[in-house]
Coordinates of C-alpha atoms in Angstrom, one line a residue:
Chain F
M1 CA 30.7 -40.0 -3.7
T2 CA 29.2 -37.1 -3.1
Y3 CA 26.0 -36.1 -2.7
Y4 CA 24.5 -33.3 -3.5
I5 CA 21.1 -33.1 -1.6
E6 CA 20.4 -35.2 1.4
T7 CA 17.8 -35.8 3.4
T8 CA 17.1 -38.3 6.3
F9 CA 13.2 -38.8 6.8
L10 CA 12.9 -35.0 5.7
T11 CA 8.9 -34.6 7.2
K12 CA 6.8 -31.2 6.6
K13 CA 2.6 -31.4 8.3
F14 CA 0.7 -28.6 6.8
G15 CA -1.7 -29.4 10.1
D16 CA -3.1 -32.6 9.4
L17 CA -2.1 -32.9 6.2
T18 CA 1.2 -34.3 5.9
A19 CA 2.9 -33.2 2.7
V20 CA 6.6 -34.7 2.6
D21 CA 7.0 -38.2 4.8
K22 CA 9.9 -39.6 6.6
L23 CA 11.8 -38.5 2.6
N24 CA 15.2 -40.1 2.4
L25 CA 16.8 -39.5 -1.2
K26 CA 20.0 -39.1 -2.0
I27 CA 21.2 -37.1 -5.2
R28 CA 24.5 -37.7 -6.3
A29 CA 26.8 -34.3 -7.5
G30 CA 27.0 -34.0 -11.9
E31 CA 23.1 -36.6 -12.2
I32 CA 19.8 -35.3 -13.5
Y33 CA 17.6 -36.8 -10.9
G34 CA 14.0 -36.0 -12.0
L35 CA 11.4 -35.9 -9.1
L36 CA 7.9 -36.9 -10.4
G37 CA 4.5 -37.7 -9.0
P38 CA 0.8 -36.6 -9.1
N39 CA -0.5 -33.4 -8.1
G40 CA -0.4 -32.9 -4.8
A41 CA 2.2 -36.1 -3.8
G42 CA 4.9 -33.5 -2.5
K43 CA 7.1 -32.7 -5.2
T44 CA 6.8 -28.4 -4.6
T45 CA 7.7 -29.4 -1.2
T46 CA 10.3 -30.8 -0.9
V47 CA 11.8 -28.1 -3.3
K48 CA 11.0 -25.5 -1.0
M49 CA 12.1 -26.9 1.5
L50 CA 15.8 -27.5 0.2
C51 CA 16.4 -24.5 -0.7
G52 CA 15.3 -22.9 2.8
L53 CA 11.7 -21.0 1.7
I54 CA 9.5 -23.6 4.0
R55 CA 11.1 -25.3 6.9
P56 CA 10.6 -29.0 7.6
T57 CA 8.1 -29.9 10.5
S58 CA 10.7 -33.2 11.2
G59 CA 14.1 -34.7 9.9
G60 CA 16.7 -33.1 8.5
A61 CA 18.2 -32.5 5.4
N62 CA 22.3 -31.6 3.7
V63 CA 22.5 -29.7 0.6
L64 CA 26.3 -29.1 -1.2
E65 CA 27.2 -31.3 1.5
H66 CA 26.1 -27.8 4.4
K67 CA 23.5 -27.9 6.9
I68 CA 20.0 -25.3 5.0
D69 CA 21.1 -21.6 5.5
K70 CA 21.3 -18.5 4.0
S71 CA 25.2 -20.0 3.4
I72 CA 24.2 -22.2 0.5
T73 CA 22.3 -20.0 -1.4
P74 CA 25.5 -19.0 -3.8
F75 CA 25.5 -21.7 -5.1
I76 CA 22.3 -23.1 -5.6
G77 CA 19.8 -21.7 -8.7
Y78 CA 16.1 -21.8 -8.2
M79 CA 13.1 -22.2 -10.8
P80 CA 9.9 -21.4 -9.3
Q81 CA 6.9 -23.0 -10.8
E82 CA 5.7 -19.7 -10.6
T83 CA 7.7 -16.5 -13.9
A84 CA 8.3 -15.3 -10.7
L85 CA 9.9 -12.4 -12.9
Y86 CA 9.3 -8.8 -12.4
L87 CA 6.5 -8.9 -15.2
D88 CA 7.5 -4.2 -15.1
L89 CA 11.1 -5.0 -16.0
T90 CA 12.8 -5.5 -18.8
V91 CA 14.4 -9.6 -19.8
R92 CA 18.0 -7.4 -19.3
E93 CA 16.8 -5.5 -15.7
N94 CA 15.0 -8.7 -14.2
L95 CA 18.5 -10.6 -15.3
T96 CA 20.7 -6.9 -13.8
F97 CA 19.3 -7.5 -10.6
F98 CA 19.5 -10.7 -10.2
G99 CA 22.9 -10.4 -10.6
K100 CA 23.3 -8.2 -8.2
I101 CA 21.6 -9.3 -5.5
F102 CA 24.0 -12.3 -5.8
G103 CA 27.1 -9.9 -5.0
L104 CA 28.3 -10.4 -9.1
R105 CA 30.5 -7.2 -10.7
K106 CA 29.1 -5.4 -13.3
D107 CA 31.5 -6.5 -15.6
K108 CA 30.8 -10.0 -15.1
I109 CA 27.1 -9.4 -14.7
Q110 CA 27.1 -8.4 -18.4
E111 CA 28.7 -11.7 -19.9
R112 CA 26.1 -13.5 -17.9
E113 CA 23.5 -11.7 -20.3
R114 CA 24.9 -12.2 -22.9
E115 CA 25.8 -15.7 -22.5
L116 CA 22.5 -16.5 -20.9
L117 CA 20.6 -15.0 -23.9
K118 CA 22.1 -16.5 -26.2
F119 CA 21.4 -20.1 -24.3
I120 CA 17.8 -19.0 -24.2
H121 CA 17.6 -17.6 -28.5
L122 CA 16.9 -14.4 -26.8
E123 CA 18.6 -11.8 -27.8
K124 CA 16.3 -9.9 -29.5
F125 CA 14.5 -9.5 -26.4
A126 CA 16.9 -8.2 -24.4
D127 CA 15.1 -5.0 -24.3
T128 CA 11.0 -5.8 -24.4
L129 CA 9.6 -6.1 -21.4
V130 CA 8.7 -8.9 -19.0
N131 CA 5.4 -8.8 -19.6
N132 CA 4.4 -8.3 -23.2
L133 CA 6.7 -11.9 -23.6
S134 CA 5.0 -14.8 -23.8
G135 CA 4.7 -17.2 -22.2
G136 CA 6.9 -19.6 -23.2
M137 CA 9.6 -16.8 -23.7
K138 CA 8.7 -15.6 -19.6
H139 CA 9.4 -18.9 -18.9
R140 CA 12.8 -19.9 -20.7
V141 CA 14.0 -16.1 -19.1
S142 CA 13.0 -17.7 -16.1
L143 CA 15.3 -20.2 -16.5
A144 CA 17.8 -17.5 -17.4
C145 CA 17.7 -15.9 -13.9
A146 CA 18.6 -19.3 -11.5
L147 CA 20.8 -19.5 -14.1
L148 CA 22.9 -16.2 -13.8
H149 CA 25.4 -16.8 -10.5
E150 CA 27.2 -20.0 -11.6
P151 CA 24.7 -22.4 -9.0
K152 CA 26.5 -25.5 -8.6
L153 CA 23.1 -27.2 -8.1
L154 CA 19.4 -26.2 -9.9
F155 CA 16.4 -26.8 -8.7
L156 CA 13.9 -26.7 -10.9
D157 CA 10.5 -27.0 -9.8
E158 CA 8.1 -28.2 -12.4
P159 CA 9.7 -26.1 -15.1
T160 CA 7.9 -27.7 -18.1
V161 CA 4.0 -27.0 -17.4
G162 CA 2.4 -25.4 -19.3
I163 CA 4.7 -24.8 -22.1
D164 CA 4.5 -26.4 -25.5
P165 CA 5.2 -29.7 -27.1
E166 CA 8.0 -28.4 -29.1
L167 CA 9.7 -26.2 -26.2
R168 CA 9.8 -28.8 -23.8
V169 CA 12.6 -30.6 -25.9
S170 CA 14.6 -27.8 -26.7
F171 CA 13.6 -27.1 -22.3
W172 CA 16.1 -30.7 -22.2
N173 CA 18.3 -29.9 -24.0
Y174 CA 18.8 -27.2 -22.4
F175 CA 18.8 -29.0 -18.8
I176 CA 21.0 -31.7 -20.9
E177 CA 23.3 -29.1 -22.3
L178 CA 23.7 -27.3 -18.1
K179 CA 24.5 -30.7 -17.3
E180 CA 27.4 -30.7 -19.4
S181 CA 29.0 -27.9 -18.5
G182 CA 28.6 -29.6 -14.3
I183 CA 25.3 -28.1 -13.1
S184 CA 24.1 -31.4 -11.5
M185 CA 19.8 -30.7 -11.3
L186 CA 16.8 -31.8 -9.3
I187 CA 13.8 -31.6 -11.2
T188 CA 10.0 -31.8 -10.4
T189 CA 7.4 -33.2 -12.8
H190 CA 4.4 -34.8 -13.6
Y191 CA 5.1 -35.0 -18.0
M192 CA 6.6 -38.7 -16.8
D193 CA 7.7 -39.2 -20.6
E194 CA 9.4 -36.4 -20.8
A195 CA 11.7 -37.9 -17.0
G196 CA 13.8 -40.8 -19.1
R197 CA 16.0 -38.0 -19.6
C198 CA 16.6 -38.0 -15.8
D199 CA 20.0 -40.3 -14.8
R200 CA 17.3 -40.7 -11.6
I201 CA 14.5 -40.8 -10.9
G202 CA 12.2 -41.4 -7.8
F203 CA 8.2 -41.4 -7.9
M204 CA 6.7 -39.8 -5.4
R205 CA 3.5 -40.2 -3.9
G206 CA 1.4 -39.1 -0.5
G207 CA 4.1 -37.1 0.5
R208 CA 6.6 -40.5 0.2
L209 CA 9.3 -41.5 -2.3
I210 CA 7.6 -45.1 -3.3
A211 CA 9.9 -46.3 -5.9
E212 CA 13.9 -45.3 -7.0
G213 CA 15.5 -45.2 -10.0
V214 CA 17.0 -45.6 -13.7
P215 CA 14.5 -45.2 -16.0
S216 CA 14.9 -48.2 -17.9
E217 CA 15.5 -50.3 -14.4
L218 CA 12.5 -49.4 -13.3
L219 CA 10.8 -50.6 -16.3
Q220 CA 12.7 -53.2 -16.3
S221 CA 11.9 -54.6 -12.6
T222 CA 8.1 -53.3 -13.1
N223 CA 7.5 -54.5 -16.5
T224 CA 5.9 -52.3 -18.4
E225 CA 6.7 -49.8 -21.6
S226 CA 6.1 -46.5 -20.5
L227 CA 7.3 -44.6 -17.4
E228 CA 3.8 -42.8 -15.7
D229 CA 2.5 -47.9 -16.7
A230 CA 5.4 -48.2 -14.2
F231 CA 4.6 -45.5 -11.6
L232 CA 0.7 -46.9 -11.9
E233 CA 2.9 -50.1 -11.0
F234 CA 4.8 -48.9 -8.5
A235 CA 1.5 -46.9 -7.0
K236 CA -0.8 -50.4 -6.8
G237 CA 1.6 -52.2 -4.9
I238 CA 2.0 -49.1 -2.1
S239 CA -1.6 -49.7 -1.7
A240 CA -2.4 -52.9 -1.4
T241 CA 0.0 -53.6 1.5
Chain N
M1 CA 23.4 -6.3 5.7
K2 CA 25.0 -5.7 2.6
I3 CA 24.6 -2.6 1.2
Y4 CA 24.6 -2.8 -2.6
R5 CA 22.0 -5.6 -2.0
L6 CA 19.7 -2.8 -1.0
F7 CA 20.5 -0.5 -3.6
A8 CA 19.9 -3.8 -5.5
V9 CA 16.6 -3.7 -4.4
V10 CA 15.7 0.1 -4.7
E11 CA 17.5 0.2 -7.9
R12 CA 15.1 -2.4 -9.2
I13 CA 11.9 -0.5 -7.4
F14 CA 13.1 2.6 -9.6
R15 CA 13.5 0.4 -13.1
Y16 CA 9.5 -0.1 -12.2
L17 CA 8.4 3.4 -11.5
K18 CA 10.6 4.3 -14.5
N19 CA 8.7 1.4 -17.2
D20 CA 5.7 1.8 -15.4
K21 CA 4.6 6.1 -15.9
R22 CA 0.8 5.3 -14.2
T23 CA 2.1 4.2 -11.3
L24 CA 4.6 6.7 -11.6
V25 CA 1.3 9.6 -12.6
E26 CA -1.0 7.7 -9.7
I27 CA 2.1 9.1 -7.2
F28 CA 2.8 12.4 -8.3
V29 CA 0.1 13.6 -9.9
A30 CA -2.6 12.2 -7.8
P31 CA -2.0 14.3 -4.8
I32 CA -2.0 17.1 -6.4
F33 CA -5.0 16.6 -7.4
I34 CA -7.3 16.1 -4.0
M35 CA -5.3 18.6 -2.4
L36 CA -6.3 21.1 -5.3
I37 CA -9.7 19.5 -5.4
F38 CA -9.9 19.8 -1.6
G39 CA -8.4 22.6 -1.7
A40 CA -11.5 24.5 -4.3
A41 CA -13.7 22.5 -2.8
F42 CA -14.1 21.6 0.4
S43 CA -14.9 24.4 3.2
T44 CA -17.0 24.2 5.9
E45 CA -18.1 27.8 5.0
V46 CA -21.8 27.6 3.5
H47 CA -21.9 30.5 0.7
D48 CA -25.6 31.9 -1.3
V49 CA -27.9 30.3 0.6
S50 CA -31.6 31.6 0.0
V51 CA -33.2 33.3 2.5
V52 CA -36.4 34.5 2.7
I53 CA -37.1 37.8 5.1
V54 CA -41.1 38.8 6.4
N55 CA -40.6 42.3 7.5
N56 CA -43.8 43.6 9.9
D57 CA -41.3 45.6 12.1
Q58 CA -43.6 49.4 11.5
G59 CA -40.1 51.0 13.1
L60 CA -40.4 53.5 15.4
S61 CA -40.9 57.4 14.0
V62 CA -39.7 59.3 17.2
P63 CA -36.1 57.7 17.8
S64 CA -34.1 59.4 19.8
G65 CA -30.1 59.9 18.7
D66 CA -28.6 58.6 16.0
M67 CA -30.3 54.9 17.1
P68 CA -32.2 54.3 14.3
S69 CA -36.0 54.2 12.4
K70 CA -36.2 51.3 12.1
L71 CA -34.3 48.3 13.6
S72 CA -34.9 45.3 11.9
D73 CA -33.6 47.4 8.4
K74 CA -30.1 47.6 10.6
I75 CA -30.0 43.8 11.0
I76 CA -31.3 43.1 7.7
S77 CA -27.9 45.3 6.3
N78 CA -25.8 43.7 9.1
L79 CA -26.2 40.2 7.9
N80 CA -23.0 38.6 6.6
T81 CA -24.5 38.6 2.2
S82 CA -21.4 35.9 1.5
V83 CA -23.1 33.1 3.4
M84 CA -27.3 34.7 2.8
K85 CA -28.9 35.3 -0.6
V86 CA -32.5 37.4 0.6
E87 CA -35.2 37.5 -1.0
Y88 CA -38.7 39.3 0.4
A89 CA -42.1 37.6 0.6
N90 CA -45.0 39.5 2.3
N91 CA -46.5 37.8 4.7
V92 CA -45.1 34.2 6.2
S93 CA -47.1 31.8 5.5
Q94 CA -46.2 33.2 1.4
A95 CA -42.3 32.6 2.3
V96 CA -42.8 29.4 3.7
N97 CA -44.1 28.7 1.0
M98 CA -40.8 29.5 -1.1
V99 CA -39.0 26.9 1.0
E100 CA -41.3 24.2 0.4
N101 CA -40.8 24.5 -2.7
G102 CA -37.1 24.4 -2.8
K103 CA -36.6 28.4 -3.5
A104 CA -35.0 29.0 0.1
Y105 CA -33.7 27.4 3.0
G106 CA -35.4 29.5 6.0
V107 CA -37.9 32.6 7.6
I108 CA -36.8 35.0 9.3
I109 CA -39.8 36.7 10.3
F110 CA -39.7 40.3 12.2
P111 CA -42.9 41.2 14.2
T112 CA -44.5 44.0 13.9
N113 CA -43.8 45.8 17.3
F114 CA -39.6 44.5 16.5
T115 CA -37.9 48.7 16.7
S116 CA -40.8 50.4 19.1
D117 CA -40.7 47.4 21.5
F118 CA -37.1 47.0 21.6
Y119 CA -36.8 50.6 23.0
S120 CA -39.7 50.1 25.4
K121 CA -37.1 47.4 26.9
L122 CA -34.3 49.5 27.3
Q123 CA -36.0 52.3 28.9
N124 CA -38.2 50.8 30.9
H125 CA -36.6 47.0 31.5
S126 CA -39.4 45.8 30.6
N127 CA -40.4 42.3 29.7
S128 CA -41.7 42.0 25.3
D129 CA -42.3 38.7 23.6
N130 CA -41.9 41.0 20.3
T131 CA -39.2 41.4 20.7
T132 CA -37.7 38.0 19.1
V133 CA -36.5 38.2 15.0
A134 CA -38.1 33.8 14.7
L135 CA -36.9 31.2 12.0
R136 CA -38.0 29.4 10.5
L137 CA -36.1 26.6 8.6
D138 CA -35.5 23.4 6.7
K139 CA -33.2 21.5 8.9
S140 CA -32.8 18.6 7.0
N141 CA -29.7 20.2 5.4
S142 CA -27.6 20.6 8.9
N143 CA -25.1 22.1 7.6
V144 CA -27.2 25.6 6.4
A145 CA -29.5 25.6 8.7
E146 CA -26.6 26.6 11.3
A147 CA -25.3 28.9 8.9
I148 CA -28.2 31.1 9.1
S149 CA -28.6 30.4 12.7
K150 CA -25.3 31.5 12.9
T151 CA -25.1 34.1 10.7
V152 CA -28.4 35.9 12.0
N153 CA -27.1 35.9 15.6
A154 CA -24.2 38.1 15.1
A155 CA -26.4 40.3 12.5
V156 CA -28.2 40.8 15.6
F157 CA -25.0 41.6 18.2
K158 CA -23.6 44.0 16.0
T159 CA -26.6 45.7 15.5
V160 CA -27.0 45.6 19.3
T161 CA -23.0 46.8 20.3
D162 CA -23.0 49.6 17.4
I163 CA -26.2 50.8 18.5
G164 CA -24.0 51.8 21.8
S165 CA -23.1 51.7 25.7
E166 CA -26.2 49.0 26.1
M167 CA -24.6 46.0 25.9
P168 CA -22.7 45.1 29.2
I169 CA -20.5 42.3 28.2
S170 CA -19.1 42.1 24.8
V171 CA -16.1 39.3 23.8
N172 CA -12.8 40.0 21.5
A173 CA -11.6 37.1 19.1
G174 CA -9.6 39.6 17.0
D175 CA -5.9 39.1 18.8
A176 CA -5.0 35.3 18.4
I177 CA -2.1 33.7 20.0
Y178 CA -1.4 31.9 16.7
A179 CA -2.1 32.2 13.3
Q180 CA -3.9 35.8 13.6
N181 CA -5.1 35.6 9.9
A182 CA -5.8 31.8 9.8
R183 CA -8.6 30.5 6.9
F184 CA -9.8 27.1 6.8
I185 CA -7.4 26.2 4.2
D186 CA -4.0 27.1 6.6
F187 CA -5.8 23.8 8.7
F188 CA -6.5 22.3 5.5
V189 CA -2.7 21.4 4.1
P190 CA -1.0 19.8 6.7
G191 CA -4.5 17.6 7.4
V192 CA -4.3 16.4 3.0
T193 CA -0.2 16.3 3.0
T194 CA -0.5 14.0 5.1
F195 CA -3.2 12.0 4.4
S196 CA -2.1 11.7 0.7
V197 CA 2.1 10.3 2.4
Y198 CA -0.3 7.7 4.0
Q199 CA -2.6 6.6 1.7
L200 CA -0.3 6.7 -1.8
T201 CA 2.6 5.5 0.5
T202 CA 0.9 2.2 1.6
L203 CA -0.8 1.2 -0.6
L204 CA 1.5 2.1 -3.3
T205 CA 4.1 -0.7 -0.7
L206 CA 0.9 -3.3 -0.5
I207 CA 0.1 -3.7 -4.2
A208 CA 3.8 -4.3 -5.0
F209 CA 4.7 -6.5 -2.2
V210 CA 1.6 -8.2 -2.1
G211 CA 3.4 -8.5 -5.8
E212 CA 6.7 -10.8 -5.3
R213 CA 4.1 -13.2 -2.6
T214 CA 1.3 -14.1 -5.6
S215 CA 4.3 -13.6 -8.1
G216 CA 6.8 -16.1 -7.0
T217 CA 9.9 -13.0 -7.2
L218 CA 9.5 -13.4 -2.9
Y219 CA 11.0 -16.7 -3.1
R220 CA 13.5 -16.4 -5.7
L221 CA 14.8 -13.2 -3.2
M222 CA 14.7 -16.2 -0.1
A223 CA 16.8 -18.6 -2.4
S224 CA 18.5 -15.9 -3.1
P225 CA 22.2 -14.1 -0.4
L226 CA 19.6 -10.8 -0.2
K227 CA 18.3 -11.2 3.3
E228 CA 15.0 -10.3 4.7
T229 CA 15.7 -7.7 6.6
E230 CA 18.3 -6.1 3.2
I231 CA 14.3 -6.9 1.7
V232 CA 12.7 -4.2 3.9
A233 CA 15.0 -1.5 4.7
G234 CA 15.5 -1.6 0.1
Y235 CA 11.8 -1.3 0.4
T236 CA 11.6 1.3 2.5
L237 CA 14.1 3.2 1.5
A238 CA 12.6 3.3 -2.2
F239 CA 9.2 3.8 -1.3
S240 CA 10.2 6.8 2.2
I241 CA 11.6 9.4 -0.8
L242 CA 8.5 9.1 -3.3
G243 CA 6.9 9.0 -0.2
M244 CA 8.4 12.8 0.7
G245 CA 9.5 13.7 -3.2
Q246 CA 5.0 13.5 -2.7
A247 CA 5.1 15.5 0.6
A248 CA 7.7 18.1 -0.8
L249 CA 5.3 18.5 -3.4
L250 CA 2.1 19.1 -1.5
L251 CA 4.0 21.8 0.9
I252 CA 4.8 23.1 -2.5
V253 CA 2.4 23.3 -3.7
G254 CA 0.2 24.8 -0.8
I255 CA 2.3 27.1 -0.3
T256 CA 2.6 28.8 -3.8
V257 CA -0.8 27.9 -4.9
F258 CA -3.1 28.2 -2.0
N259 CA -0.8 30.6 0.0
I260 CA -1.4 28.6 3.1
T261 CA 0.3 30.3 6.8
V262 CA 3.6 29.5 7.3
V263 CA 6.0 30.8 10.7
G264 CA 7.6 27.8 11.4
S265 CA 10.2 25.2 9.9
I266 CA 8.9 23.8 6.6
I267 CA 12.0 21.9 6.7
L268 CA 11.0 20.9 10.3
A269 CA 7.4 19.6 8.5
F270 CA 8.6 17.7 6.1
A271 CA 10.8 15.5 8.4
V272 CA 7.9 14.6 10.3
V273 CA 6.1 13.9 7.0
T274 CA 9.1 11.4 6.4
L275 CA 8.1 10.4 8.6
L276 CA 5.4 9.1 8.6
A277 CA 6.1 7.3 5.2
I278 CA 8.7 5.2 6.6
V279 CA 5.5 5.0 8.1
S280 CA 3.0 3.5 6.2
V281 CA 6.3 1.7 3.4
S282 CA 6.1 -0.3 7.0
L283 CA 2.8 -0.9 7.2
G284 CA 2.4 -1.4 3.7
V285 CA 4.9 -4.7 4.4
L286 CA 3.2 -5.4 7.6
L287 CA -0.5 -5.3 5.6
S288 CA 0.8 -7.8 2.9
S289 CA 1.2 -10.3 4.5
V290 CA -2.4 -10.7 5.6
A291 CA -3.0 -9.8 2.0
R292 CA -2.5 -12.8 0.4
R293 CA -3.9 -10.9 -3.3
E294 CA -4.1 -8.0 -4.8
I295 CA -8.2 -7.9 -4.2
Q296 CA -7.6 -8.8 -1.3
A297 CA -5.1 -6.0 -0.2
L298 CA -7.7 -3.3 -1.6
Q299 CA -10.4 -4.4 1.0
L300 CA -8.2 -3.5 3.2
I301 CA -8.8 0.6 3.0
P302 CA -12.2 0.5 4.8
F303 CA -9.6 -0.9 7.7
V304 CA -6.8 0.6 7.3
V305 CA -6.9 4.2 5.0
L306 CA -10.7 5.1 5.4
P307 CA -10.1 5.3 9.8
A308 CA -7.4 7.8 9.2
L309 CA -9.6 10.0 7.0
L310 CA -12.1 10.7 9.4
L311 CA -10.1 10.0 12.5
S312 CA -7.0 11.6 12.6
G313 CA -8.0 15.6 12.1
I314 CA -7.7 15.7 8.0
F315 CA -10.8 17.5 7.1
M316 CA -12.3 17.6 11.0
P317 CA -10.9 18.4 14.7
T318 CA -10.4 15.0 16.3
E319 CA -12.3 17.0 19.2
A320 CA -15.5 16.0 16.3
I321 CA -15.6 12.5 17.3
P322 CA -17.9 12.0 20.2
S323 CA -15.2 11.8 23.0
W324 CA -15.8 7.5 23.7
M325 CA -14.1 7.2 20.4
R326 CA -11.6 9.5 20.2
P327 CA -8.7 7.0 21.8
A328 CA -9.0 5.8 18.5
A329 CA -7.3 8.3 16.7
Y330 CA -4.5 7.7 18.6
L331 CA -4.2 4.0 16.7
F332 CA -3.3 5.9 13.1
P333 CA -0.2 7.5 12.7
T334 CA -1.6 10.3 10.8
T335 CA -3.0 11.7 14.0
Y336 CA 0.3 12.5 15.5
T337 CA 1.8 14.0 12.0
A338 CA -1.7 16.2 10.9
E339 CA -1.1 17.5 14.3
A340 CA 2.5 18.3 14.6
V341 CA 2.8 19.2 11.3
R342 CA 0.2 22.0 11.7
S343 CA 1.7 23.2 15.0
V344 CA 4.3 23.6 12.4
L345 CA 3.8 25.3 10.2
L346 CA 1.0 27.7 11.9
K347 CA 2.4 28.1 15.3
G348 CA 6.3 28.2 15.0
W349 CA 6.6 25.4 16.9
G350 CA 10.1 23.6 16.7
L351 CA 10.8 20.2 17.8
D352 CA 11.2 20.2 21.4
K353 CA 7.4 21.3 21.1
I354 CA 6.2 17.8 19.0
L355 CA 8.5 15.3 20.4
I356 CA 5.7 13.4 21.8
D357 CA 4.2 12.9 18.2
V358 CA 7.2 12.6 16.6
G359 CA 8.2 9.8 19.5
A360 CA 5.4 8.6 19.0
L361 CA 5.9 7.8 15.2
F362 CA 8.9 6.8 15.7
A363 CA 7.3 4.1 18.2
F364 CA 5.3 3.2 15.2
I365 CA 8.1 2.9 12.6
A366 CA 9.7 0.4 15.6
I367 CA 6.6 -2.0 15.6
F368 CA 5.7 -2.5 12.2
L369 CA 9.5 -2.8 11.7
V370 CA 9.8 -5.5 13.7
L371 CA 6.6 -7.0 13.1
A372 CA 6.9 -6.8 8.9
M373 CA 10.1 -8.0 10.1
L374 CA 8.4 -11.4 11.7
T375 CA 5.9 -12.3 8.5
L376 CA 8.3 -12.6 6.3
K377 CA 10.6 -14.6 8.9
G378 CA 7.8 -16.2 10.3
R379 CA 7.4 -18.5 7.2
E380 CA 6.1 -22.4 7.2

């Protein structure tokens, strides 16, 4: 079994606050792994450490079977929680810029732009300033920017926060489509209901992984009908001990 | 460092400017506006100051030779009319009344026996108080009050010198070592060029970089192959090019519109301002680590921009700063730049004579760039 993400006792402290607490996570090649938990559970901090944006306080992690440094960046895609786009640039100019810093050739960038604009259904807005797009459109452009260099592993940090239910459904359709094209994904979310579409999910609380498994199994083992209830069951178990 | 990634950053910034015309206007129109406003309106000289003269001088009926019969009139005729607008009053109380009503800034009083006492003083070397020209001034505006004193002194000096050889000492400032015909604007243009480039480049970089941090794009860049050195180098290159454009524009306006004195190498002056632009970019990146939001960037202005404006010899020489405070001027790169540009343009100094200033600017670049890089690398 190939693990694209493997952490061992990964820990991050901010002063007195332990954001991520001895996290052991194994994410397989080819799967969509959902990291679920309430706000402040340590999901974003985990993703930032895995992308090399912040350094762990202790413990370690491998991404794509390699220690985390600049050499993994061509193979990972990162969609931050914030829109993280240049608002005064057009959609195409944003895509081109991210293509260039990944060292893509000009014709390759043009080809990827065509594919991705079609994928996110924004062909007509290619030359519109990002600032003039709706929130949902910006989210789609943000996803496209993370995909431009054809990463093997995609980090999606709360990709569906603040977008309407309809678009949320289409986002999950994008994710399934991407998985079928061979991209592995780590998705963080606090919308538990949508996470049923992940291959496996992990529940995070207080910086720790409190449960992990295939969604249907988690429901079965807690005898619940929704992932939200399942999470609450596991959280209760933790509080009791 | 990969040059194509660096150029991607530069291109990104220029595309942003192409799409954001307001910032372009700020970069190229604002400095010219500043120079025109300051150049036209700002000066240490005052003009058309209303002054009331009370002339009680009776004169002397039999002056010897070509001596004036009424010395007071001679002095009045020697007053610089561009500085003063002269009115007359019959007595002191009437004149003072005019000052009190805001119609004038001062009163010049000539005593009754002014001329006769002056001549007897010349012949007998006797002491007499009646040769005193009394000034009663409204000193609430010290600039104006000083200008009146200076003008009257100059007129007295000129009158006495004109009369003959009696003045034992004379001063001649007509033969200058440097900048024979310099005016205030000649001193000012190098200063305002320095200040504009410093202020606009620092703030622009600061705001652009704070934007990278707050919008989350910096995270995206850090999760890409782009290195910190390439980000900073890209910013430095792009904004230095803009700073150079500004500097060129300001020097051209200074030379063509204000016809400033240029005896030295314009290219050298330009190169010095370019160095300042690089200092300013690295300072902007460095400061962006202190400011987490755009508004906090503006809050830095009183600490970064205003002291540079007042301490660096932009409007007034650094010698005008109290001596205990003067060392602070040398904490600002603008001090070295203004000094060097002035020396090059007005005195015609070459690189060999401004090495200290240029060295200081390189030191600023090294320090700020290293610190800026550390703020990017030293993430939690």
